[in-house]
Coordinates of C-alpha atoms in Angstrom, one line a residue:
M756 CA 80.3 125.7 81.0
L757 CA 82.7 127.5 78.9
K758 CA 82.7 130.6 81.1
R759 CA 83.6 128.5 84.0
I760 CA 86.5 126.8 82.1
F761 CA 87.7 130.1 80.9
I762 CA 87.6 131.5 84.6
T763 CA 89.3 128.3 86.0
I764 CA 92.1 128.6 83.5
A765 CA 92.5 132.3 84.0
L766 CA 92.7 131.8 87.8
S767 CA 95.1 128.9 87.3
T768 CA 97.2 131.0 85.1
L769 CA 97.2 134.0 87.5
L770 CA 97.9 131.7 90.7
G771 CA 100.6 130.1 88.6
F772 CA 102.1 133.4 87.6
L773 CA 101.9 134.7 91.1
G774 CA 103.5 131.6 92.5
L775 CA 106.2 131.7 89.9
T776 CA 106.9 135.4 90.6
A777 CA 107.0 134.7 94.4
Y778 CA 109.6 131.7 93.5
I779 CA 111.9 134.0 91.5
A780 CA 111.7 136.7 93.9
Q781 CA 113.0 134.5 96.9
P782 CA 116.9 134.7 97.1
P783 CA 118.5 131.5 95.9
D784 CA 120.0 129.1 98.6
R785 CA 123.8 129.0 98.4
G786 CA 123.9 125.5 99.0
R787 CA 127.4 123.8 98.6
L788 CA 128.9 127.2 98.0
A789 CA 128.9 127.9 101.8
N790 CA 131.0 124.9 102.5
V791 CA 134.7 125.3 101.3
A792 CA 138.1 123.8 102.3
Q793 CA 140.4 125.6 104.5
V794 CA 143.3 126.7 102.5
V795 CA 146.3 128.5 104.0
R796 CA 149.0 129.9 101.5
S797 CA 152.3 131.3 102.1
N798 CA 153.7 134.8 101.4
D799 CA 154.4 133.5 97.7
G800 CA 150.9 131.9 97.2
Q801 CA 152.1 128.2 97.8
I802 CA 149.6 126.1 99.8
I803 CA 151.2 125.5 103.3
N804 CA 147.9 123.7 104.8
L805 CA 144.9 122.2 103.3
R806 CA 141.7 121.0 105.2
L807 CA 139.2 119.4 103.1
T808 CA 135.4 120.1 103.5
K809 CA 133.4 117.8 105.9
R810 CA 132.6 115.6 103.1
G811 CA 136.2 115.4 101.9
Y812 CA 136.3 117.7 99.0
W813 CA 139.1 120.2 98.3
R814 CA 137.1 123.3 97.1
E815 CA 138.0 126.9 97.2
K816 CA 135.9 130.1 96.5
A817 CA 136.7 131.2 93.1
S818 CA 137.2 134.8 92.0
L819 CA 137.1 135.9 88.1
D820 CA 140.0 138.3 88.7
Q821 CA 142.1 135.4 89.6
I822 CA 141.1 133.3 86.6
D823 CA 142.9 133.5 83.2
P824 CA 140.4 135.2 80.8
K825 CA 141.5 132.6 78.1
L826 CA 139.7 129.8 80.1
I827 CA 136.6 131.8 80.6
G828 CA 136.5 132.5 76.9
V829 CA 136.9 128.9 76.0
L830 CA 134.2 127.7 78.6
I831 CA 131.6 130.0 77.2
A832 CA 132.4 129.4 73.5
Y833 CA 132.0 125.5 74.3
E834 CA 129.3 125.3 76.6
D835 CA 127.0 128.5 76.3
Q836 CA 127.8 131.1 73.4
R837 CA 124.8 133.3 74.5
F838 CA 125.6 133.3 78.1
W839 CA 126.0 137.0 78.4
R840 CA 122.6 137.6 76.6
H841 CA 120.0 135.1 78.1
H842 CA 118.5 135.1 81.5
G843 CA 119.2 131.6 82.7
V844 CA 117.5 129.7 79.9
D845 CA 118.4 129.8 76.3
P846 CA 115.1 129.7 74.2
K847 CA 116.9 128.5 71.1
A848 CA 118.5 125.7 72.9
V849 CA 115.3 124.6 74.5
M850 CA 113.5 124.6 71.3
R851 CA 116.2 122.5 69.7
A852 CA 116.2 120.1 72.8
S853 CA 112.5 119.8 72.8
Y854 CA 112.6 118.8 69.1
D855 CA 115.3 116.2 69.8
F856 CA 113.2 114.8 72.7
L857 CA 110.0 114.6 70.7
R858 CA 112.1 112.9 67.9
T859 CA 114.1 110.5 70.0
G860 CA 112.2 110.2 73.3
R861 CA 115.2 111.1 75.5
I862 CA 116.4 114.3 77.1
S863 CA 119.1 116.1 75.1
S864 CA 121.6 118.0 77.2
G865 CA 122.1 120.6 74.5
A866 CA 119.7 123.1 76.4
S867 CA 121.8 123.3 79.4
T868 CA 123.2 126.7 79.9
L869 CA 126.0 127.5 82.2
T870 CA 123.6 129.0 84.7
M871 CA 121.7 125.7 84.7
Q872 CA 124.9 123.9 85.1
T873 CA 125.5 126.0 88.1
V874 CA 122.3 125.5 89.9
R875 CA 122.7 121.8 89.6
L876 CA 126.2 122.1 91.1
I877 CA 124.8 124.3 94.0
D878 CA 121.9 121.7 94.4
P879 CA 122.8 118.3 93.3
S880 CA 119.1 117.1 93.5
L881 CA 118.5 119.1 90.3
A882 CA 121.0 116.9 88.3
K883 CA 118.4 114.1 87.7
R884 CA 117.7 113.5 84.0
N885 CA 113.9 113.7 83.8
V886 CA 111.4 116.3 82.4
T887 CA 110.2 117.5 85.8
T888 CA 113.8 117.9 87.1
K889 CA 114.8 119.8 84.0
L890 CA 112.0 122.3 84.5
K891 CA 112.9 122.8 88.1
Q892 CA 116.5 123.4 86.9
M893 CA 115.3 126.0 84.4
L894 CA 113.2 127.8 87.0
A895 CA 116.1 127.7 89.4
A896 CA 118.3 129.2 86.7
I897 CA 115.9 132.0 86.0
R898 CA 115.9 132.8 89.6
L899 CA 119.6 132.6 90.1
E900 CA 119.8 135.2 87.1
A901 CA 117.4 137.5 88.9
H902 CA 119.5 137.7 91.9
W903 CA 123.1 137.2 90.8
S904 CA 125.3 138.9 88.1
K905 CA 126.7 137.0 85.3
E906 CA 130.1 137.2 86.9
E907 CA 128.8 135.9 90.3
I908 CA 127.4 132.9 88.4
L909 CA 130.6 132.2 86.7
E910 CA 132.5 132.4 90.1
A911 CA 130.0 129.9 91.6
Y912 CA 130.5 127.6 88.6
F913 CA 134.3 127.9 89.1
T914 CA 134.0 127.2 92.7
L915 CA 131.9 124.0 92.4
A916 CA 132.9 122.3 88.9
P917 CA 134.2 118.8 89.5
Y918 CA 137.6 118.1 88.1
G919 CA 138.2 114.3 89.1
G920 CA 138.3 112.6 92.5
N921 CA 137.6 114.9 95.4
I922 CA 138.8 118.1 93.3
E923 CA 136.3 120.6 92.9
G924 CA 136.6 124.2 91.6
I925 CA 139.1 125.7 89.4
H926 CA 141.8 126.6 92.2
A927 CA 142.1 123.1 93.5
A928 CA 142.0 121.8 89.8
T929 CA 144.9 123.9 88.7
E930 CA 146.8 123.3 91.9
A931 CA 146.1 119.5 91.7
W932 CA 146.8 118.9 88.1
L933 CA 149.1 121.8 86.9
Q934 CA 150.7 122.9 90.4
K935 CA 150.0 126.4 89.9
G936 CA 147.2 128.9 90.2
P937 CA 144.5 129.6 87.7
E938 CA 145.8 133.1 86.8
H939 CA 148.0 132.3 83.8
L940 CA 146.9 129.1 81.7
T941 CA 147.9 127.8 78.3
L942 CA 145.3 127.1 75.7
N943 CA 146.1 123.4 76.1
E944 CA 145.4 123.8 79.9
A945 CA 142.2 125.6 79.5
A946 CA 140.8 123.2 77.0
L947 CA 141.4 120.3 79.5
L948 CA 139.9 122.3 82.4
V949 CA 136.8 122.8 80.1
A950 CA 136.6 119.2 79.2
L951 CA 137.0 117.6 82.5
P952 CA 133.8 118.8 84.4
Q953 CA 131.7 117.1 81.8
S954 CA 133.0 113.7 82.7
P955 CA 135.4 114.2 85.7
E956 CA 136.1 110.6 86.4
K957 CA 136.1 109.1 82.9
R958 CA 138.4 111.7 81.5
R959 CA 141.0 111.9 84.4
P960 CA 144.3 112.4 82.6
D961 CA 146.1 110.2 85.5
R962 CA 143.8 107.2 84.9
F963 CA 142.5 107.8 81.5
P964 CA 145.0 109.9 79.4
N965 CA 143.5 108.6 76.1
A966 CA 139.9 109.8 77.1
A967 CA 141.3 113.1 78.5
Y968 CA 143.3 113.8 75.2
L969 CA 140.3 113.2 73.0
A970 CA 137.9 115.4 75.2
K971 CA 140.6 118.1 75.1
R972 CA 140.8 118.0 71.3
K973 CA 137.0 118.0 71.0
V974 CA 136.9 121.2 73.0
L975 CA 139.5 122.9 70.7
N976 CA 137.8 121.7 67.4
K977 CA 134.4 123.1 68.7
V978 CA 135.7 126.5 69.8
K979 CA 138.5 127.2 67.2
D980 CA 136.2 129.0 64.8
R981 CA 134.1 130.6 67.4
L982 CA 137.4 132.1 68.9
N983 CA 139.1 132.6 65.6
F984 CA 141.8 130.2 66.1
D985 CA 143.3 129.0 63.1
N986 CA 143.7 125.3 62.2
E987 CA 147.5 125.3 62.6
I988 CA 147.2 126.6 66.3
A989 CA 144.4 124.4 67.2
S990 CA 146.5 121.3 65.7
E991 CA 149.6 122.3 67.6
V992 CA 147.6 122.8 71.1
G993 CA 145.8 119.6 70.3
D994 CA 149.1 117.6 70.2
E995 CA 150.5 119.2 73.5
P996 CA 150.8 116.6 76.3
L997 CA 148.6 116.6 79.4
P998 CA 149.5 116.1 83.1
T999 CA 149.7 112.5 84.1
R1000 CA 149.7 113.0 88.0
L1001 CA 147.3 114.3 90.5
L1002 CA 149.4 116.1 93.2
K1003 CA 148.0 117.4 96.4
P1004 CA 150.0 119.8 98.6
K1005 CA 151.7 118.7 101.9
S1006 CA 150.4 120.5 105.2
I1007 CA 153.4 122.1 106.7
A1008 CA 151.6 124.7 109.2
P1009 CA 148.6 122.8 111.0
H1010 CA 149.1 124.6 114.1
L1011 CA 148.7 127.9 112.3
A1012 CA 145.9 126.6 110.4
D1013 CA 144.2 125.8 113.8
Y1014 CA 144.9 129.2 114.9
I1015 CA 143.5 130.9 111.9
A1016 CA 140.3 128.9 112.0
K1017 CA 139.9 130.1 115.6
I1018 CA 140.4 133.8 115.0
D1019 CA 139.5 134.6 111.3
T1020 CA 138.4 132.0 108.8
N1021 CA 138.9 134.5 105.9
I1022 CA 142.6 134.6 106.2
Q1023 CA 144.2 132.7 103.1
T1024 CA 147.5 134.2 102.1
T1025 CA 149.8 134.6 105.2
T1026 CA 153.2 136.2 105.7
L1027 CA 154.7 132.8 106.3
S1028 CA 157.9 131.6 104.3
V1029 CA 157.6 128.0 103.1
E1030 CA 161.4 127.6 103.3
W1031 CA 161.7 128.9 106.8
Q1032 CA 158.8 126.9 107.9
K1033 CA 160.5 123.6 106.7
V1034 CA 163.8 124.6 108.1
I1035 CA 162.3 125.2 111.6
Q1036 CA 160.4 122.0 111.4
R1037 CA 163.6 120.0 110.8
I1038 CA 165.4 121.5 113.7
L1039 CA 162.7 121.0 116.1
Q1040 CA 162.1 117.4 114.8
S1041 CA 165.8 116.7 115.3
E1042 CA 166.2 118.5 118.7
I1043 CA 163.1 116.9 120.5
K1044 CA 164.8 113.5 120.0
K1045 CA 167.3 114.4 122.7
Y1046 CA 164.6 114.6 125.3
P1047 CA 162.3 112.0 126.7
K1048 CA 158.5 112.0 126.3
P1049 CA 156.3 113.9 126.8
I1050 CA 158.8 117.1 126.2
Q1051 CA 157.8 119.2 123.3
A1052 CA 159.2 122.1 121.6
A1053 CA 158.0 125.1 119.5
A1054 CA 159.3 128.1 117.8
I1055 CA 158.3 131.3 116.0
V1056 CA 160.0 133.8 113.8
V1057 CA 158.8 137.3 113.5
E1058 CA 159.9 140.2 111.5
R1059 CA 160.8 143.4 113.4
Q1060 CA 159.3 146.7 112.3
T1061 CA 156.2 145.0 110.9
G1062 CA 155.3 142.3 113.3
S1063 CA 155.0 139.9 110.2
L1064 CA 155.0 136.2 110.9
R1065 CA 157.7 134.3 108.9
A1066 CA 157.6 130.8 110.4
Y1067 CA 155.3 129.2 113.0
V1068 CA 155.7 125.8 114.3
G1069 CA 153.5 124.9 117.3
S1070 CA 155.0 121.7 118.0
A1071 CA 157.8 119.5 116.9
D1072 CA 155.5 116.8 115.5
Y1073 CA 151.8 117.7 115.1
H1074 CA 150.7 114.0 115.1
S1075 CA 152.6 112.8 118.1
L1076 CA 150.3 111.3 120.6
D1077 CA 153.1 110.8 123.5
R1078 CA 154.2 114.3 123.2
K1079 CA 150.6 115.7 122.6
G1080 CA 151.8 117.5 119.4
A1081 CA 148.3 118.5 118.3
I1082 CA 148.4 121.4 121.1
N1083 CA 149.6 124.7 119.8
Y1084 CA 152.3 125.7 122.4
L1085 CA 152.9 129.1 120.9
N1086 CA 149.2 129.8 121.9
S1087 CA 149.3 128.0 125.2
I1088 CA 149.5 130.0 128.5
R1089 CA 152.7 129.3 130.2
S1090 CA 154.9 130.7 132.8
P1091 CA 157.5 132.9 131.1
G1092 CA 160.1 132.5 133.6
S1093 CA 162.7 135.4 133.5
T1094 CA 161.9 136.7 130.0
L1095 CA 160.1 139.8 131.3
K1096 CA 163.0 140.9 133.4
P1097 CA 164.5 143.1 130.4
I1098 CA 161.4 144.8 130.1
I1099 CA 161.2 145.6 133.9
Y1100 CA 164.6 147.2 133.7
G1101 CA 163.8 149.0 130.6
K1102 CA 160.8 150.6 132.2
A1103 CA 162.9 151.6 135.3
L1104 CA 165.5 153.1 133.1
Q1105 CA 163.1 155.0 131.2
R1106 CA 161.7 156.5 134.6
N1107 CA 165.1 157.2 135.8
L1108 CA 164.5 154.8 138.8
I1109 CA 167.8 153.1 137.9
S1110 CA 170.8 154.2 135.8
F1111 CA 172.5 152.5 132.9
D1112 CA 175.5 151.9 135.3
E1113 CA 173.3 150.8 138.2
V1114 CA 175.0 148.6 140.7
F1115 CA 172.6 146.2 142.6
D1116 CA 173.0 144.8 146.1
D1117 CA 172.1 141.1 145.6
H1118 CA 171.2 139.8 149.0
A1119 CA 168.4 138.1 151.0
F1120 CA 164.9 139.5 150.0
Y1121 CA 161.9 139.3 152.2
R1122 CA 158.6 140.9 151.7
G1123 CA 155.3 139.8 153.7
G1124 CA 156.2 136.2 153.7
Y1125 CA 157.6 136.0 150.2
R1126 CA 161.4 134.9 150.4
P1127 CA 162.5 134.5 146.9
T1128 CA 166.1 133.4 146.0
N1129 CA 168.3 133.3 142.9
F1130 CA 168.0 130.2 140.4
D1131 CA 171.3 128.8 142.1
N1132 CA 170.2 129.7 145.7
T1133 CA 173.1 131.9 146.2
Y1134 CA 173.6 135.7 146.4
S1135 CA 176.2 137.8 144.5
G1136 CA 176.5 140.9 146.4
K1137 CA 177.2 143.9 144.4
V1138 CA 176.1 143.4 140.8
P1139 CA 176.2 145.7 137.7
L1140 CA 172.9 146.0 135.8
K1141 CA 174.3 144.2 132.7
D1142 CA 175.5 141.3 134.9
A1143 CA 172.2 141.1 136.7
L1144 CA 170.4 141.0 133.4
L1145 CA 172.5 138.4 131.7
R1146 CA 172.8 136.2 134.6
S1147 CA 168.9 136.5 135.2
L1148 CA 169.4 137.2 138.9
N1149 CA 166.2 137.3 140.7
I1150 CA 166.6 139.7 143.7
P1151 CA 167.8 142.9 141.4
A1152 CA 164.7 142.4 139.3
L1153 CA 162.4 142.1 142.2
S1154 CA 163.7 145.2 143.9
T1155 CA 163.3 147.0 140.6
L1156 CA 159.8 145.8 140.0
E1157 CA 159.1 147.0 143.5
E1158 CA 160.4 150.5 142.7
L1159 CA 158.1 150.6 139.5
G1160 CA 155.0 149.3 141.3
P1161 CA 154.0 145.8 140.2
T1162 CA 150.4 146.6 139.7
I1163 CA 151.2 149.6 137.6
F1164 CA 153.8 147.7 135.4
E1165 CA 151.2 144.7 135.0
N1166 CA 148.6 147.2 133.8
E1167 CA 151.0 148.7 131.2
V1168 CA 151.8 145.3 130.2
S1169 CA 148.1 144.4 129.9
T1170 CA 147.5 147.6 127.9
V1171 CA 150.1 146.7 125.4
L1172 CA 148.6 143.3 125.0
G1173 CA 145.2 144.9 124.4
N1174 CA 143.9 144.1 127.9
M1175 CA 143.9 140.3 126.9
Q1176 CA 144.6 139.0 130.1
N1177 CA 144.8 135.1 130.2
N1178 CA 143.1 135.1 133.7
D1179 CA 142.4 137.4 136.6
Q1180 CA 146.1 137.9 137.1
N1181 CA 147.5 140.0 139.9
A1182 CA 151.0 138.6 139.9
G1183 CA 152.7 141.1 142.1
L1184 CA 156.3 140.8 142.6
S1185 CA 156.3 137.2 141.2
L1186 CA 155.8 138.7 137.8
A1187 CA 159.6 139.3 137.6
V1188 CA 160.3 135.6 138.0
G1189 CA 157.5 134.0 135.9
G1190 CA 154.2 134.5 137.8
Y1191 CA 152.6 136.4 135.0
Y1192 CA 151.4 133.8 132.7
L1193 CA 151.5 134.6 128.9
T1194 CA 151.4 132.8 125.5
A1195 CA 154.4 132.9 123.1
H1196 CA 152.4 135.2 121.0
Q1197 CA 152.2 137.7 123.6
L1198 CA 155.8 137.6 124.8
V1199 CA 156.9 138.2 121.3
E1200 CA 154.5 141.3 121.0
L1201 CA 155.9 142.6 124.3
Y1202 CA 159.5 142.3 122.9
L1203 CA 158.2 143.9 119.6
A1204 CA 156.7 146.9 121.5
S1205 CA 159.9 147.2 123.7
L1206 CA 162.7 147.0 121.1
D1207 CA 161.0 148.8 118.2
P1208 CA 158.9 151.8 119.5
G1209 CA 156.5 153.4 117.2
Q1210 CA 156.4 150.2 114.9
P1211 CA 153.5 147.6 114.8
H1212 CA 153.8 145.2 117.6
K1213 CA 150.7 143.0 117.0
L1214 CA 151.6 139.7 115.2
Q1215 CA 150.7 140.0 111.5
F1216 CA 149.5 136.8 110.0
E1217 CA 148.1 138.0 106.8
V1218 CA 149.6 139.6 103.7
S1219 CA 147.7 143.0 103.4
N1220 CA 148.0 146.6 102.6
D1221 CA 147.3 147.5 106.4
Q1222 CA 149.9 145.5 107.9
L1223 CA 152.2 148.5 108.3
H1224 CA 149.7 150.4 110.5
K1225 CA 151.4 152.2 113.2
E1226 CA 150.4 151.7 116.9
L1227 CA 152.3 154.4 118.3
D1228 CA 150.4 154.8 121.7
S1229 CA 151.1 151.2 122.8
S1230 CA 154.9 151.1 122.7
L1231 CA 156.4 150.1 126.1
L1232 CA 159.6 152.1 125.9
N1233 CA 160.8 155.1 124.0
Q1234 CA 163.7 154.8 121.3
E1235 CA 166.5 155.8 123.6
T1236 CA 165.6 153.2 126.2
A1237 CA 165.1 150.6 123.7
D1238 CA 168.7 151.1 122.4
Q1239 CA 170.0 150.9 125.9
L1240 CA 168.1 147.6 126.5
L1241 CA 169.3 146.0 123.3
H1242 CA 172.9 147.1 124.3
L1243 CA 172.3 145.3 127.7
L1244 CA 171.2 142.0 126.1
I1245 CA 174.1 141.7 123.7
Q1246 CA 176.8 139.3 125.0
D1247 CA 179.8 137.4 123.8
L1248 CA 179.6 133.6 123.9
P1249 CA 182.6 131.7 124.7
N1250 CA 183.2 130.7 121.1
G1251 CA 183.5 134.4 120.2
E1252 CA 179.8 134.8 118.8
R1253 CA 178.1 137.9 119.6
V1254 CA 174.4 137.5 120.3
A1255 CA 171.5 139.4 121.9
F1256 CA 169.0 137.2 123.7
K1257 CA 167.0 136.7 126.8
T1258 CA 166.3 133.1 128.3
G1259 CA 163.8 132.1 130.9
T1260 CA 163.1 128.9 132.9
S1261 CA 159.8 128.4 134.9
Y1262 CA 159.4 127.0 138.4
A1263 CA 160.0 123.2 138.5
R1264 CA 161.5 123.7 135.0
H1265 CA 158.4 122.8 133.0
D1266 CA 159.1 125.7 130.6
A1267 CA 162.3 126.8 129.0
W1268 CA 162.4 130.0 126.8
S1269 CA 164.8 131.9 124.6
V1270 CA 164.0 135.0 122.9
Q1271 CA 166.7 136.0 120.6
I1272 CA 166.9 139.3 118.7
F1273 CA 168.5 139.7 115.3
L1274 CA 168.7 142.7 113.3
D1275 CA 165.5 142.4 111.5
H1276 CA 163.8 139.3 113.2
I1277 CA 162.9 138.1 116.6
V1278 CA 163.1 134.2 117.2
L1279 CA 161.3 132.6 120.1
A1280 CA 162.0 129.0 121.0
W1281 CA 160.1 127.1 123.8
V1282 CA 160.7 123.6 125.1
G1283 CA 158.5 122.1 127.8
T1284 CA 156.0 119.6 129.1
P1285 CA 152.5 119.7 127.8
D1286 CA 150.8 119.5 131.3
N1287 CA 153.3 121.5 133.5
Q1288 CA 155.1 118.4 134.6
S1289 CA 158.2 119.2 136.5
T1290 CA 161.7 118.2 135.0
E1291 CA 165.3 117.9 136.1
S1292 CA 166.8 119.0 132.7
L1293 CA 164.9 122.0 131.2
T1294 CA 166.5 125.4 131.3
G1295 CA 166.3 128.3 128.9
R1296 CA 170.2 128.7 128.7
D1297 CA 170.9 125.1 128.1
V1298 CA 167.9 123.8 126.2
A1299 CA 166.0 126.8 124.4
F1300 CA 168.9 129.1 123.5
P1301 CA 170.9 126.4 121.3
I1302 CA 167.6 126.0 119.6
S1303 CA 166.9 129.7 118.7
N1304 CA 170.7 130.1 117.8
E1305 CA 170.6 127.2 115.5
I1306 CA 167.4 128.6 113.9
G1307 CA 169.0 132.0 113.4
K1308 CA 172.1 130.5 111.9
A1309 CA 170.1 128.1 109.5
L1310 CA 168.0 130.9 108.2
G1311 CA 171.0 133.4 107.7
L1312 CA 169.5 136.0 110.2
K1313 CA 171.7 139.0 110.5
P1314 CA 173.0 139.4 114.1

């Protein structure tokens, strides 16, 4: 009988050990870490768009190199002094908690390490206060330590720790409570951020300021000796006030957030300027009131030489139902009207098919059943190249495209755009008058590739060290031709203002465009109807150009 008992115990122990080993060897589930909010920031780090998780939490992935070491030090000193030495469970703390349990009959939280707190943040089912769950929590902590570094565990904690309301993680906490990032914190702020997760609702500074104050002081009193703070410093910091309001950022770039989510969810810090974005939003919201529903407007500002996006407003009002404002009109396929004519002339100049002082014969044009006319249904006879371009005459552009070869030109445009054709296009001669459909993104890229040869022409949405990568093989024109083209686009307005721009109006006037060139930037403005409804009023010259010009003036762009 003793032998059987011994064998049974030995086998049970062996099986338990093997099971425990197999459990620990299994990679831990990332749980709630896999679900974070979409946060888009401007070029100076301000939040310009926030989309909560599916369950409504503001939670961002934390990185230790973005967190003030002061906060990390206070957290470890308060919560888990032996964090860097134990393997998920602190034996001394377990022995102390076990003694307290036997003595009082209830579970003490004293044995909970930061790793144990992290596993229950990852898996909320491990947060129940009973012996069985506590043992599961310890095993999960040991497994987590077997697979993750201490730094990764701290990052998980700072990603998931609750800070009141729907605020989770240190990035959301410092933005919401302190209106700044976690990189630079005062000792007062660090103490508050250590105290809050222990009881996030009952210690909220905006609702329970006294409880928050006492909790902060408790943290300071506990860590002052451990971190060698003298009593005077601890007292001074303890008396410092706490924030009294929970502030959440306003979303000012929803269309950009939609686009980023579509192409790359990892983009967080963009090249966008907060102030420029707000200025353009105000201009479009003011301008759109002049036109009946459902007419909409959009605008984009891009930096020449780099392609960096500086402002991006996909519609005048994202929430407008009557004008279908949630559609991103900057990424919608539309007819570009006459905006490709400058590039057609530029290519012809580069190939010596026309000269800079070319004079066209603007007369009736007929090719295989195709009988186009000019916008005003008249002909002008002999017309110099500059006049033909600025007046956006159709016949000179069509005859030039015919010389170039419409298929060859279309293939070149497609190559510059990365062969990202919007459909099986074969526009033929209609390419010169709006038959080659494009997005505003693509139209801006074509102008960048034409005006600044040898410089990046792809739109840069993200701040990165690689954004100045040169794409020398994709330029449409050489520098000499680009200079000639820019000279052709410069004109004097009746008020004496000198500007460089090209407008476009699509068939049936459902799209009005203005691409305006400044010394360092390109501004594109679009006004049109959501579903290509025809209009009587929309033209690039009268509707879109005043918007692009006003944007340039409001932003102080150099002509």
